[in-house]
mmCIF file of C-alpha atoms in Angstrom:
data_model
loop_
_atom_site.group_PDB
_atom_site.id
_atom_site.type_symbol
_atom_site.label_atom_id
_atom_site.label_comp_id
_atom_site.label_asym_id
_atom_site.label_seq_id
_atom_site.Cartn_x
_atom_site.Cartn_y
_atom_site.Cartn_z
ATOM 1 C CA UNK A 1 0.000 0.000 0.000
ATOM 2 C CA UNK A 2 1.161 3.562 -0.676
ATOM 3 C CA UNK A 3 0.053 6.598 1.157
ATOM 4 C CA UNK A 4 -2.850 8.541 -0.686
ATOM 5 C CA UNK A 5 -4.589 11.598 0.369
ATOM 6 C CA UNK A 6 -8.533 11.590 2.133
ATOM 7 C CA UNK A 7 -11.601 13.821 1.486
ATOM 8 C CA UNK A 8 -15.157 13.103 1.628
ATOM 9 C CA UNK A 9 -17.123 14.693 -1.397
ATOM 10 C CA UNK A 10 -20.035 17.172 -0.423
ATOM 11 C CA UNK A 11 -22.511 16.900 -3.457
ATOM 12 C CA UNK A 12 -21.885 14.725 -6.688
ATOM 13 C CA UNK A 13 -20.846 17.696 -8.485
ATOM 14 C CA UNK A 14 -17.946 18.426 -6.227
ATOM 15 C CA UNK A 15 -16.887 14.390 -6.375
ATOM 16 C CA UNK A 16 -17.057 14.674 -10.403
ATOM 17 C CA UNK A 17 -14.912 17.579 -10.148
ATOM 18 C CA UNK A 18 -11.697 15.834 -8.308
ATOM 19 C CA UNK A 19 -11.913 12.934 -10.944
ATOM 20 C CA UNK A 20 -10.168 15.455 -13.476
ATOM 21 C CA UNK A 21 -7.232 14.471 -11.326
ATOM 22 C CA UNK A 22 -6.130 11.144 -13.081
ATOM 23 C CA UNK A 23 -4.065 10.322 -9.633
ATOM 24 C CA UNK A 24 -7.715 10.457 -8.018
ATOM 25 C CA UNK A 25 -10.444 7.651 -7.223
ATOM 26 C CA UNK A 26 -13.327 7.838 -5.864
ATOM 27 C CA UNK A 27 -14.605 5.220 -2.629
ATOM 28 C CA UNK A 28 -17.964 4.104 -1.302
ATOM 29 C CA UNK A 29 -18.146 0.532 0.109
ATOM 30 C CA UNK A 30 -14.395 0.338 -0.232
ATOM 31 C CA UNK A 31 -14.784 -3.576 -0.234
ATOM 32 C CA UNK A 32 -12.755 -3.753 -4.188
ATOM 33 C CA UNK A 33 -11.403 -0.118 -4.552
ATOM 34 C CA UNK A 34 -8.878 -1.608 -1.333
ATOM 35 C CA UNK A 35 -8.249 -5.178 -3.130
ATOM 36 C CA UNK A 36 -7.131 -3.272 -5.683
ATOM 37 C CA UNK A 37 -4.606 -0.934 -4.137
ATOM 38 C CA UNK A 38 -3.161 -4.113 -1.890
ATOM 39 C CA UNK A 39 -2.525 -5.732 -4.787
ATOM 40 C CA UNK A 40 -1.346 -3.014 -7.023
ATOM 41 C CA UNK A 41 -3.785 -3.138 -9.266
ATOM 42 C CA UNK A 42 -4.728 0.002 -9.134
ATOM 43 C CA UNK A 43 -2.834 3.522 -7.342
ATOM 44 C CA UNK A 44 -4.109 6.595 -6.211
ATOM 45 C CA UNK A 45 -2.543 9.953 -4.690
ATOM 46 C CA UNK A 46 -6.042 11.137 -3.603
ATOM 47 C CA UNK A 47 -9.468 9.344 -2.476
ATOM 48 C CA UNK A 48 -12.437 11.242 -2.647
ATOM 49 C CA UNK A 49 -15.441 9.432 -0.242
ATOM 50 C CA UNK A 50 -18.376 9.512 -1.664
ATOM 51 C CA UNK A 51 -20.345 7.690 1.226
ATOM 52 C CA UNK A 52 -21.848 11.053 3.118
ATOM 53 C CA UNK A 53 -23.993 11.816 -0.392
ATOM 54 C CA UNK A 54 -27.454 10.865 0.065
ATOM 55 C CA UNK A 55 -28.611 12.163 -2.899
ATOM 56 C CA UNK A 56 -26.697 9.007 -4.283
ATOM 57 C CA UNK A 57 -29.036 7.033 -1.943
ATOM 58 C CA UNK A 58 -32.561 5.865 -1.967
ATOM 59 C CA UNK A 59 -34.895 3.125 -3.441
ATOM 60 C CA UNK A 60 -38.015 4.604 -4.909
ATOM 61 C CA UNK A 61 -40.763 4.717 -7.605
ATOM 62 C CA UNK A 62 -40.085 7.749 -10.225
ATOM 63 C CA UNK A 63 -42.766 7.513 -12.731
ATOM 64 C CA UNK A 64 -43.161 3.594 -14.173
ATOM 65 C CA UNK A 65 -39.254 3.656 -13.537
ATOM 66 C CA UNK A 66 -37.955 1.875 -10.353
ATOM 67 C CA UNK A 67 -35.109 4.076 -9.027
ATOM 68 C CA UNK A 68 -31.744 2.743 -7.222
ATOM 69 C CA UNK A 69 -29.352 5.016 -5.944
ATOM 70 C CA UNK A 70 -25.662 4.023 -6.880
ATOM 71 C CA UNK A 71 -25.289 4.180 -2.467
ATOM 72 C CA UNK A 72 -27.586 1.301 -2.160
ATOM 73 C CA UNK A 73 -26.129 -1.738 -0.681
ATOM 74 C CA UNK A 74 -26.589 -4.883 -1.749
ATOM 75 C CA UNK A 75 -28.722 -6.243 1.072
ATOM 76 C CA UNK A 76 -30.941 -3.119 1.092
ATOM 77 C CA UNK A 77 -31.735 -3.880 -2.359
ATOM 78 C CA UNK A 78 -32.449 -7.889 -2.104
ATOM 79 C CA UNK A 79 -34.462 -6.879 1.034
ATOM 80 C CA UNK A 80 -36.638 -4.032 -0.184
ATOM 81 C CA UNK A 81 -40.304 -4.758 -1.534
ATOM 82 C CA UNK A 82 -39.841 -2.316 -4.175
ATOM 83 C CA UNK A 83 -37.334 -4.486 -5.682
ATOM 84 C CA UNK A 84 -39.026 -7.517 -4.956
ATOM 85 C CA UNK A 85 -42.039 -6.751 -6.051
ATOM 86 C CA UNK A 86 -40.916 -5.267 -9.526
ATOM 87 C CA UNK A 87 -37.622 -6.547 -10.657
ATOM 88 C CA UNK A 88 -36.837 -9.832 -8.312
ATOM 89 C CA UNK A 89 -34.166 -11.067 -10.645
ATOM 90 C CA UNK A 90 -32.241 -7.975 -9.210
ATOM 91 C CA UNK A 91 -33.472 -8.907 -5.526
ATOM 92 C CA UNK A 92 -32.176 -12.318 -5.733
ATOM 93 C CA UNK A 93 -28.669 -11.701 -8.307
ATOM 94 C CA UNK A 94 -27.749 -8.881 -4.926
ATOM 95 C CA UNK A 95 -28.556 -11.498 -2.170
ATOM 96 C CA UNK A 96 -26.116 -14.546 -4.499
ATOM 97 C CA UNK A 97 -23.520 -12.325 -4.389
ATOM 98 C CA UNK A 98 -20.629 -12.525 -1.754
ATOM 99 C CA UNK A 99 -21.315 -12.220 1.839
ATOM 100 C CA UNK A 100 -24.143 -10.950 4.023
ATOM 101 C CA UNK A 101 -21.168 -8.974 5.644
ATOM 102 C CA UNK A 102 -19.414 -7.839 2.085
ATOM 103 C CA UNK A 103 -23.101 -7.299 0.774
ATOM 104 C CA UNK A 104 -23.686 -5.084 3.882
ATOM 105 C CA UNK A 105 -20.759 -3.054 2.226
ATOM 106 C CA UNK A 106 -21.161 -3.557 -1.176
ATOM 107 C CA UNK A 107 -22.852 -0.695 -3.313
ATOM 108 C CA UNK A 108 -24.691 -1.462 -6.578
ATOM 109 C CA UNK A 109 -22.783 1.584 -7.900
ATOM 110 C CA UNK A 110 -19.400 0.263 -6.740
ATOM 111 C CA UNK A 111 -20.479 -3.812 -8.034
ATOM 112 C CA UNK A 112 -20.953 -3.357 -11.974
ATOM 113 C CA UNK A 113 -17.091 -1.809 -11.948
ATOM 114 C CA UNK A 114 -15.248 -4.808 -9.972
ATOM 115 C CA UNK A 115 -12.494 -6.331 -11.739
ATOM 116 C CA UNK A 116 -12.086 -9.949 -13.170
ATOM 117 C CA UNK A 117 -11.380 -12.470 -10.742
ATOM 118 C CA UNK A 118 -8.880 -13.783 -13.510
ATOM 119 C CA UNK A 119 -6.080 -15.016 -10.876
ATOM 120 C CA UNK A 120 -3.237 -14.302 -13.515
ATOM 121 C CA UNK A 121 -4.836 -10.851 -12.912
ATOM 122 C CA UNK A 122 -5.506 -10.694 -9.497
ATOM 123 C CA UNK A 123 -1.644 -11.641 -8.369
ATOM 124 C CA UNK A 124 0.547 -9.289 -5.804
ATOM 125 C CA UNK A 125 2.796 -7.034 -7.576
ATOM 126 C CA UNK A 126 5.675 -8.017 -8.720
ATOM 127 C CA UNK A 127 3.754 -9.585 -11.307
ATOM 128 C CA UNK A 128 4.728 -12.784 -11.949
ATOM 129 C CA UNK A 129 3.927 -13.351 -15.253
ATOM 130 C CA UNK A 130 2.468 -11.286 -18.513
ATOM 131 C CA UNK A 131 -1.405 -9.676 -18.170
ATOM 132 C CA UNK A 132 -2.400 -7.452 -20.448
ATOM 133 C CA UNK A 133 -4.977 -5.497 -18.112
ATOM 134 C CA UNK A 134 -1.643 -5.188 -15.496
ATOM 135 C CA UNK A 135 0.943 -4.847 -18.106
ATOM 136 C CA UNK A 136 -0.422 -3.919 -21.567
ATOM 137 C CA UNK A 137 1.155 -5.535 -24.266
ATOM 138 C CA UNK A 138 2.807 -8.127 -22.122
ATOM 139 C CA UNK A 139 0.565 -10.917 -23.164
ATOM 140 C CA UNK A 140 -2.011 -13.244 -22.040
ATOM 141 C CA UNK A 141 -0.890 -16.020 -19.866
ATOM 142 C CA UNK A 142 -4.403 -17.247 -18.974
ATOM 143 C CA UNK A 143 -4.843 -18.104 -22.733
ATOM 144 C CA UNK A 144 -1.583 -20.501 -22.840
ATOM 145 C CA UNK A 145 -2.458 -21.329 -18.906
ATOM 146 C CA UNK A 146 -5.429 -22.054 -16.672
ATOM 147 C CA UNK A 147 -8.840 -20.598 -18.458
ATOM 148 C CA UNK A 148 -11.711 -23.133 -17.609
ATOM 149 C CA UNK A 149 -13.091 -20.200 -15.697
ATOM 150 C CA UNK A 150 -12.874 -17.825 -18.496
ATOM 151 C CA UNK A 151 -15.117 -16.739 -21.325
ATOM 152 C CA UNK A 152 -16.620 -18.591 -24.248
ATOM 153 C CA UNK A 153 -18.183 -15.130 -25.970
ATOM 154 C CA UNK A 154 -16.413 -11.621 -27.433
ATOM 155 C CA UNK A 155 -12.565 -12.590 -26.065
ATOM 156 C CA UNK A 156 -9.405 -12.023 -28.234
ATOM 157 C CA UNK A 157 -5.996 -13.290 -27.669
ATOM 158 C CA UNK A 158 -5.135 -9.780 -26.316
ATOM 159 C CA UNK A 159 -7.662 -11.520 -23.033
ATOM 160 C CA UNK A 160 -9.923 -14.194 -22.038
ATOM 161 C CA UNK A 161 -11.305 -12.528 -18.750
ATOM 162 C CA UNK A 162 -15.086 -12.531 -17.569
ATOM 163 C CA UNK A 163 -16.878 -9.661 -16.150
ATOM 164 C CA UNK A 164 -17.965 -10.860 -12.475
ATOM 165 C CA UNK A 165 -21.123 -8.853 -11.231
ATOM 166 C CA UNK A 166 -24.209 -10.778 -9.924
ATOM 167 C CA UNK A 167 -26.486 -7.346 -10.166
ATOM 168 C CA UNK A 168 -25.139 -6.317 -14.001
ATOM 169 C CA UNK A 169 -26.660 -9.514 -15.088
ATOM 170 C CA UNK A 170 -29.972 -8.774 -13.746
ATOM 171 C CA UNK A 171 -29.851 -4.898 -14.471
ATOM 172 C CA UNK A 172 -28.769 -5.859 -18.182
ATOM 173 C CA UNK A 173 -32.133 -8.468 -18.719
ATOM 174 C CA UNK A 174 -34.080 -5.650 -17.267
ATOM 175 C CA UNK A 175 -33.150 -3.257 -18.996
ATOM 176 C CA UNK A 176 -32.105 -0.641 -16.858
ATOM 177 C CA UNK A 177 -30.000 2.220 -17.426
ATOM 178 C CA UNK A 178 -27.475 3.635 -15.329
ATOM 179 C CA UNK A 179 -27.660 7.780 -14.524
ATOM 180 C CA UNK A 180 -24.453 8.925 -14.821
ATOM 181 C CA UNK A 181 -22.304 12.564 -13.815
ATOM 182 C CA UNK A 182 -19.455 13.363 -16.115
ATOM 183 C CA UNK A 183 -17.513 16.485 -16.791
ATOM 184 C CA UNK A 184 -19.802 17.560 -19.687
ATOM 185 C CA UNK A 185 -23.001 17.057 -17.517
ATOM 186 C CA UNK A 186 -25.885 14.120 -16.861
ATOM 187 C CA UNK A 187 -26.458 11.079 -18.770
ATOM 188 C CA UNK A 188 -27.726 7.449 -19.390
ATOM 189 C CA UNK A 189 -26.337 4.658 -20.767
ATOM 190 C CA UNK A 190 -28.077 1.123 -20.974
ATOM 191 C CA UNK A 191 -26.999 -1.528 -18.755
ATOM 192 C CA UNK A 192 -27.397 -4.185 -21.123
ATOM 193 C CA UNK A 193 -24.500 -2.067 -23.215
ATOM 194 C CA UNK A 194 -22.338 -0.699 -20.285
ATOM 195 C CA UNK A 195 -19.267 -3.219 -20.366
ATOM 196 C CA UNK A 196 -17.321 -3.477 -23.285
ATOM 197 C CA UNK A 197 -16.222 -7.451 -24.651
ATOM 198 C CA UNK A 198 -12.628 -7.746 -25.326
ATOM 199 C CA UNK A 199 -13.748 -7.656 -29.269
ATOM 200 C CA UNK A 200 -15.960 -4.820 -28.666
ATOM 201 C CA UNK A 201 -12.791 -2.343 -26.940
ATOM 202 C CA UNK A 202 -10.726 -3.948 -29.555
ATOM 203 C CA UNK A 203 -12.605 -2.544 -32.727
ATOM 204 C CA UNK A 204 -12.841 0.816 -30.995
ATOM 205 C CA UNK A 205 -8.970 0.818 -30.453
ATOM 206 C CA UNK A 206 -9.128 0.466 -27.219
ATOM 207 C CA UNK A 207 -8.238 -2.870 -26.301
ATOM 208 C CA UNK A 208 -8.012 -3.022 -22.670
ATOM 209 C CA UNK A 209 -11.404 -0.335 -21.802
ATOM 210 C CA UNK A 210 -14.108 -2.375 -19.915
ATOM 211 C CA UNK A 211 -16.679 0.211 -19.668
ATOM 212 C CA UNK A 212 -18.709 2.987 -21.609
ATOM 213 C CA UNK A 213 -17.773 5.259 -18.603
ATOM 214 C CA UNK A 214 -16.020 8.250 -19.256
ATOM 215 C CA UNK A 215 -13.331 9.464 -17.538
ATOM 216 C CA UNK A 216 -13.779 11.403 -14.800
ATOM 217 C CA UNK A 217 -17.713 10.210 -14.915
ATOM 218 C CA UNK A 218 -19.556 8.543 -11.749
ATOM 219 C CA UNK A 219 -22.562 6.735 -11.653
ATOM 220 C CA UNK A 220 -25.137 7.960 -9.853
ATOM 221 C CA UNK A 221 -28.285 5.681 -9.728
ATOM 222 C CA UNK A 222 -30.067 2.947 -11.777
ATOM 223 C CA UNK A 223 -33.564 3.256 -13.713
ATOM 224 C CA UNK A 224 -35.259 -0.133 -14.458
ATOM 225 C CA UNK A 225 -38.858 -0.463 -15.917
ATOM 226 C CA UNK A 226 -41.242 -1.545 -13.056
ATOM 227 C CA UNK A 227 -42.576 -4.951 -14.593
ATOM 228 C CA UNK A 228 -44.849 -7.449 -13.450
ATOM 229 C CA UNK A 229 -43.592 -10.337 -15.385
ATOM 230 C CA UNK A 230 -42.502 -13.382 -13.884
ATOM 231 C CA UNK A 231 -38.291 -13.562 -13.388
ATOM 232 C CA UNK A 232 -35.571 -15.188 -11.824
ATOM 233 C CA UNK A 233 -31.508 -15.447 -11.682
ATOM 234 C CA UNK A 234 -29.790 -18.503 -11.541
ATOM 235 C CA UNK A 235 -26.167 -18.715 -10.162
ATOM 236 C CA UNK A 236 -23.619 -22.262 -10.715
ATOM 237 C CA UNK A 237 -20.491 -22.067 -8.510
ATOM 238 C CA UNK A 238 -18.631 -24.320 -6.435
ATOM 239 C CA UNK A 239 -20.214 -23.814 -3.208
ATOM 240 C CA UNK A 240 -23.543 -21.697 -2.254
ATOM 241 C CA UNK A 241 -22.092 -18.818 0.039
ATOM 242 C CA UNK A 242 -19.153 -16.439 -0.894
ATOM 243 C CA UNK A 243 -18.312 -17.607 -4.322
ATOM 244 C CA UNK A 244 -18.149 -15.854 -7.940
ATOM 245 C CA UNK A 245 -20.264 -17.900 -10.635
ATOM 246 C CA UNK A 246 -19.153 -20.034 -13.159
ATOM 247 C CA UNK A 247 -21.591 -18.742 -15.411
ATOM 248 C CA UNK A 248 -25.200 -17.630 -14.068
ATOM 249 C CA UNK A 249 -28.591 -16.569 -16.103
ATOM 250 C CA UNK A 250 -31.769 -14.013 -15.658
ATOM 251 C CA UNK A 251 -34.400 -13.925 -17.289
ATOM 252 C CA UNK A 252 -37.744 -12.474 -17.289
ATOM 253 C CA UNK A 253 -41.058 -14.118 -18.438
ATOM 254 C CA UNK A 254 -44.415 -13.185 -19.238
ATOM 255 C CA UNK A 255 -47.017 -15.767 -20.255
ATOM 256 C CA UNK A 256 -49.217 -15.939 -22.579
ATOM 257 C CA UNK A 257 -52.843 -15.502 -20.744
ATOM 258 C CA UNK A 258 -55.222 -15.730 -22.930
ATOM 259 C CA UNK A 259 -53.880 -19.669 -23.249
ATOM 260 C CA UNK A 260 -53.470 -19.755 -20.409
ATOM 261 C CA UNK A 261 -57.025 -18.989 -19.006
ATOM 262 C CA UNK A 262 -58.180 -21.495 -21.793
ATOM 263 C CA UNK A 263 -56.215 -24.297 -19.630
ATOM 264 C CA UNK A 264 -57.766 -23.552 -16.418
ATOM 265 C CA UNK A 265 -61.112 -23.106 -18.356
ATOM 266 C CA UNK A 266 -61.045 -27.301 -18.862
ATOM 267 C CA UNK A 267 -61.820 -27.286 -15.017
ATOM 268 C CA UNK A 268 -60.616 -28.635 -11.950
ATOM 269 C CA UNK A 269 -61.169 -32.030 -13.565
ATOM 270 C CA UNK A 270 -59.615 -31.725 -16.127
ATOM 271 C CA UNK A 271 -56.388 -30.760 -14.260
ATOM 272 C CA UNK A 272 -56.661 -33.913 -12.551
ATOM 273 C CA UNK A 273 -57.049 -35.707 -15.776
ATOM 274 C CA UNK A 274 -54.031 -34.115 -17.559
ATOM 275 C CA UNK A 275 -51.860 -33.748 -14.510
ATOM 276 C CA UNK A 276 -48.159 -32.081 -15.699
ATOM 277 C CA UNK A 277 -49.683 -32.009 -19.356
ATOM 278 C CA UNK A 278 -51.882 -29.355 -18.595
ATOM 279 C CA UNK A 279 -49.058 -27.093 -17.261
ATOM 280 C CA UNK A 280 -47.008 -28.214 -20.353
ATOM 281 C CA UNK A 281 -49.888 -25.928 -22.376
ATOM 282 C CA UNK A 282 -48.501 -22.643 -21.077
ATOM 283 C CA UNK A 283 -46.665 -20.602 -23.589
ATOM 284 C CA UNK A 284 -44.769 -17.902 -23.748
ATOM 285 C CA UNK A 285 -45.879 -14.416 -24.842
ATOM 286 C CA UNK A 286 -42.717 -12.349 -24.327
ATOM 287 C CA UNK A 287 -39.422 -13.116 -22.784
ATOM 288 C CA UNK A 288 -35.820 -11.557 -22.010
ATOM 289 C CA UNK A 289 -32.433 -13.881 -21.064
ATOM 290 C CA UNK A 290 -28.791 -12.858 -19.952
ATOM 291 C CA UNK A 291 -25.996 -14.892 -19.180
ATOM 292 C CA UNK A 292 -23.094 -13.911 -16.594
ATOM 293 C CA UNK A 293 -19.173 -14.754 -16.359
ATOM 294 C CA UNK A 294 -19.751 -16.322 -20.385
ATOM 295 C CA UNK A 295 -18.332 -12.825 -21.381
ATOM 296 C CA UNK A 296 -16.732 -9.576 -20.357
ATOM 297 C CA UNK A 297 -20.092 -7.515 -20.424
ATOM 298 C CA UNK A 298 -23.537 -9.396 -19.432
ATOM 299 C CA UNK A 299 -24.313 -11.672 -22.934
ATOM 300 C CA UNK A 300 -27.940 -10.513 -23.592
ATOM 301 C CA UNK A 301 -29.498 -13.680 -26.050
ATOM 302 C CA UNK A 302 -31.389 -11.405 -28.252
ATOM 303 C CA UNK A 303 -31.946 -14.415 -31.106
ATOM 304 C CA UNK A 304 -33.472 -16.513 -28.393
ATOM 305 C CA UNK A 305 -35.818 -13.564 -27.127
ATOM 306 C CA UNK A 306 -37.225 -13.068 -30.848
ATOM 307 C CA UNK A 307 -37.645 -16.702 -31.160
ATOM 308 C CA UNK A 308 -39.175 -17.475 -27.034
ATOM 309 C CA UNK A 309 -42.723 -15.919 -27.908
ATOM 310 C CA UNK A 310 -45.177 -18.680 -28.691
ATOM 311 C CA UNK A 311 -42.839 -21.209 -27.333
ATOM 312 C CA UNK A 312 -44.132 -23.774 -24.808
ATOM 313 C CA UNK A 313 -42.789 -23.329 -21.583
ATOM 314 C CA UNK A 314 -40.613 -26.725 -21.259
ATOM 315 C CA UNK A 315 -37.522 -27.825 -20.932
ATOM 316 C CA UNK A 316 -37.489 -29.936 -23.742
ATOM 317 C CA UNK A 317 -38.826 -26.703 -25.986
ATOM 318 C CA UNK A 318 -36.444 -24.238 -24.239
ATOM 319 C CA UNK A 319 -33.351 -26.175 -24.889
ATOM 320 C CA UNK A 320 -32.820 -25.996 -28.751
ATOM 321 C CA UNK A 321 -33.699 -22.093 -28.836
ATOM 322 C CA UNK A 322 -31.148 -21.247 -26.515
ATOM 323 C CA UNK A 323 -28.700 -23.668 -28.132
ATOM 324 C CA UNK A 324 -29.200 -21.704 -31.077
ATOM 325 C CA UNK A 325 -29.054 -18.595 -29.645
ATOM 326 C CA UNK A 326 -25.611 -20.144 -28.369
ATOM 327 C CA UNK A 327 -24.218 -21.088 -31.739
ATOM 328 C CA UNK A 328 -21.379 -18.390 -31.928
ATOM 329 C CA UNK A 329 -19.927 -19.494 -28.846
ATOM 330 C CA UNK A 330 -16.495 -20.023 -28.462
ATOM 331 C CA UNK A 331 -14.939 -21.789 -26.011
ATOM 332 C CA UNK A 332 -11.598 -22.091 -24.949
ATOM 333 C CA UNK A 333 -9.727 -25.775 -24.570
ATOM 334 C CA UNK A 334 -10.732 -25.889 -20.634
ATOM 335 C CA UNK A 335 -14.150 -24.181 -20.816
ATOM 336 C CA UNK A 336 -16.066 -26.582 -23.323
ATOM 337 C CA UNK A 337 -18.413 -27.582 -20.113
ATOM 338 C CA UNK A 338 -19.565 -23.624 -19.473
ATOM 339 C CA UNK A 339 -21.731 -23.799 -23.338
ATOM 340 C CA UNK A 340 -23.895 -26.532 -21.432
ATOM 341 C CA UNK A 341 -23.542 -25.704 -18.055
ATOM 342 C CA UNK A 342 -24.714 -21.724 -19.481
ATOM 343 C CA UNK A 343 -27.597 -22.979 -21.411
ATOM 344 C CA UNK A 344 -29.283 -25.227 -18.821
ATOM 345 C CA UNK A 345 -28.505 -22.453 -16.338
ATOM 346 C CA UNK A 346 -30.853 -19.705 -18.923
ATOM 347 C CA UNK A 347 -33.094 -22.770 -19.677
ATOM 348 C CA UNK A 348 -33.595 -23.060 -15.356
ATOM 349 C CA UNK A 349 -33.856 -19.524 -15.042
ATOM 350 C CA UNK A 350 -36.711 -19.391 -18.024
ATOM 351 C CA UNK A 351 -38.518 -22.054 -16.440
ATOM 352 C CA UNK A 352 -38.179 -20.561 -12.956
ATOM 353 C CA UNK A 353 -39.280 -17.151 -13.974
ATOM 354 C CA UNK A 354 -42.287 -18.680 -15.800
ATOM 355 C CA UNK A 355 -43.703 -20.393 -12.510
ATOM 356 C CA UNK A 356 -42.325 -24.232 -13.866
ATOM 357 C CA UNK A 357 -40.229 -24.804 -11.669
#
C-alpha cells in the first residue's frame, strides 16, 4: 500500500470535479477499490469518499421507472419490496452475491465496476507473469495457462477474462439504465450495453477499456422499468455462500394468458385428468435472457428472445432455442463444459421465472 490523500465529497458535483485528477479515485463501500490498491492493481494519490452523499441514496418509484441510488447496498436492495415486487431477478442476483457482511458493504454503484477475478490478474505485484490489463502488451498467460473459468463469448488473444457482477446480469435483462455525472453534464447509458467485450474495446482501439464510462464520470443511480412479469436469476459455482459464478442466467417471463385462461377453463377435472400435461400448455408471450461470467459484459441472447414468444414453456422446448441462440460461442480448450452448463442455467432460469419450476 502507498500513502494517498482523504476527502469526503459534499454533493456529486464536487466528487465529479476531483476525478479530473487522473491520480484520483473515488470510494464508497471500499470492499474492491482496497483489493485493488493491496494488490497493485490500481494507485491513487487522492481518495475522494463519496459515502456522506445521500442524494446518491434511496430506493423509490419515479414515474413507471424503479429508481436505485448508486449508495444502495446490496442487502438493502435484495431486502426491499420495491425491488421484490418489480424486478426480483435484481433482488435475488444482490442477495447470491458474496457475503451478508461484504453485501452489507457492497454498493450497486461500486459492483458493476469490480475487476475480473482472472487469478493471472488478481496476483501481488511483482507480477509474476504477462497480463495485459496489469501490463499492456505483455501478453495473455491465462490463454496458454489455466482458463476453464474464463469466457466462451467476445474474447481475443489480447484476453480471455469474464466480467464478475451478480447485479449487471440482472440490471442488463431488465433493462435498466445507469444515470451517470461526467464532466460535460448528466447522462444514461443502458446496462445491457455498459461493459465493453474484449472484441468490442478492440474494434474501438481500445483494447483493454471495460466500460462505456467516461473518464472522470460517476454513476449515480439505476432506472429499471417496473414490470410485473414473472423472473428469476440462476447462479452455478462451487459452493452456495461467498463464491463468484461459473456462469449464471436471468431472465424475465411473461405468459401468454389468454392460453393460459383457456387451460384452467377445462376445469378442476380436467387438471386432474391431464396432470403435468396441462401445465405443459402454457406458452410464452414475451421473454428476455442474460448470461453472466460467459463474457466480459452481461451476454444478452437477443436471437433466443425473438424466437421465445409462442414457445411452450418446457424444458425440452427451451433447450434448442437457446442452443441456437448459443451457436457463436467459443470456447476455450478448458471451458467446453460452461456452453452446457450456461444454457441449462438460462433454460432453469426461463422455467423458474415462468412459474415451472
Amino acid at each position: 500500500m502507498r500513502d494517498f490523500a482523504y476527502a469526503r465529497a459534499g454533493t456529486p458535483e464536487s466528487a465529479v470535479g476531483t476525478l479530473a485528477d487522473p491520480g484520483t479515485s473515488v470510494i464508497a463501500g471500499g470492499t474492491e477499490l482496497l483489493n485493488w490498491f493491496r494488490l497493485g492493481i490500481a494507485a491513487a494519490d487522492r481518495v475522494v469518499d463519496i459515502g456522506g452523499l445521500d442524494e446518491l441514496r434511496g430506493i423509490a418509484m419515479d414515474g413507471d421507472d424503479l429508481r436505485v441510488g448508486a449508495l444502495a447496498t446490496l442487502n438493502e436492495i435484495g431486502e426491499h419490496p420495491l425491488v421484490t415486487r418489480t424486478a426480483g431477478a435484481l433482488a435475488s442476483a444482490c442477495l447470491q452475491a458474496a457475503s451478508a457482511q461484504i453485501r452489507n458493504r457492497a454498493t450497486i454503484g461500486g459492483n458493476v465496476l469490480q475487476r475480473t477475478r482472472c487469478p493471472y490478474f488478481r496476483a501481488e505485484e511483482p507480477l509474476p507473469w504477462p497480463c495485459n490489463k496489469r501490463d499492456p502488451g505483455s501478453g495473455c498467460t491465462s490463454l496458454a495457462g489455466r482458463h476453464e473459468r474464463q469466457a466462451i463469448f467476445g474474447w481475443t488473444r489480447d484476453c480471455v477474462a469474464v466480467q464478475p457482477s451478480d447485479p449487471a446480469v440482472a440490471l442488463a435483462v431488465l433493462d435498466a439504465r445507469a444515470d451517470v455525472l461526467g464532466p460535460a453534464g448528466p447522462r444514461t447509458i443502458p446496462m445491457r450495453e455498459f461493459h465493453l467485450t474484449q472484441r468490442e474495446a478492440a474494434e474501438a482501439g481500445q483494447p483493454m477499456r471495460e466500460t462505456r464510462l467516461e473518464p472522470g464520470e460517476l454513476i449515480t443511480g439505476y432506472r429499471l422499468p417496473a414490470s410485473a412479469d414473472g423472473q428469476a436469476y440462476v447462479k452455478v459455482r462451487e459452493r452456495a455462500s461467498y463464491e463468484y459464478a461459473i456462469v449464471s442466467a436471468a431472465a424475465s417471463v411473461r405468459l401468454d394468458e389468454a392460453r393460459a385462461a383457456g387451460a384452467r377453463g377445462q376445469g378442476a377435472a380436467g387438471a386432474r385428468g391431464q396432470g403435468a400435461a396441462g401445465a405443459r400448455e402454457q406458452r410464452i408471450a414475451a421473454a428476455r435472457v442474460a448470461l453472466g461470467s460467459v463474457a466480459q459484459r452481461p451476454w444478452r441472447l437477443t436471437a433466443a428472445e425473438a424466437e421465445l414468444p409462442g414457445t411452450p414453456l418446457t424444458r425440452e422446448a427451451l433447450i434448442p432455442v437457446i442452443e441456437r441462440a448459443m451457436a457463436d460461442a467459443a470456447p476455450l480448450p478448458q471451458n467446453g463444459f460452461k456452453v452446457t452448463m450456461a444454457r441449462n442455467a438460462a433454460v432453469r432460469a426461463l422455467l423458474t421465472a415462468g412459474g415451472a419450476s
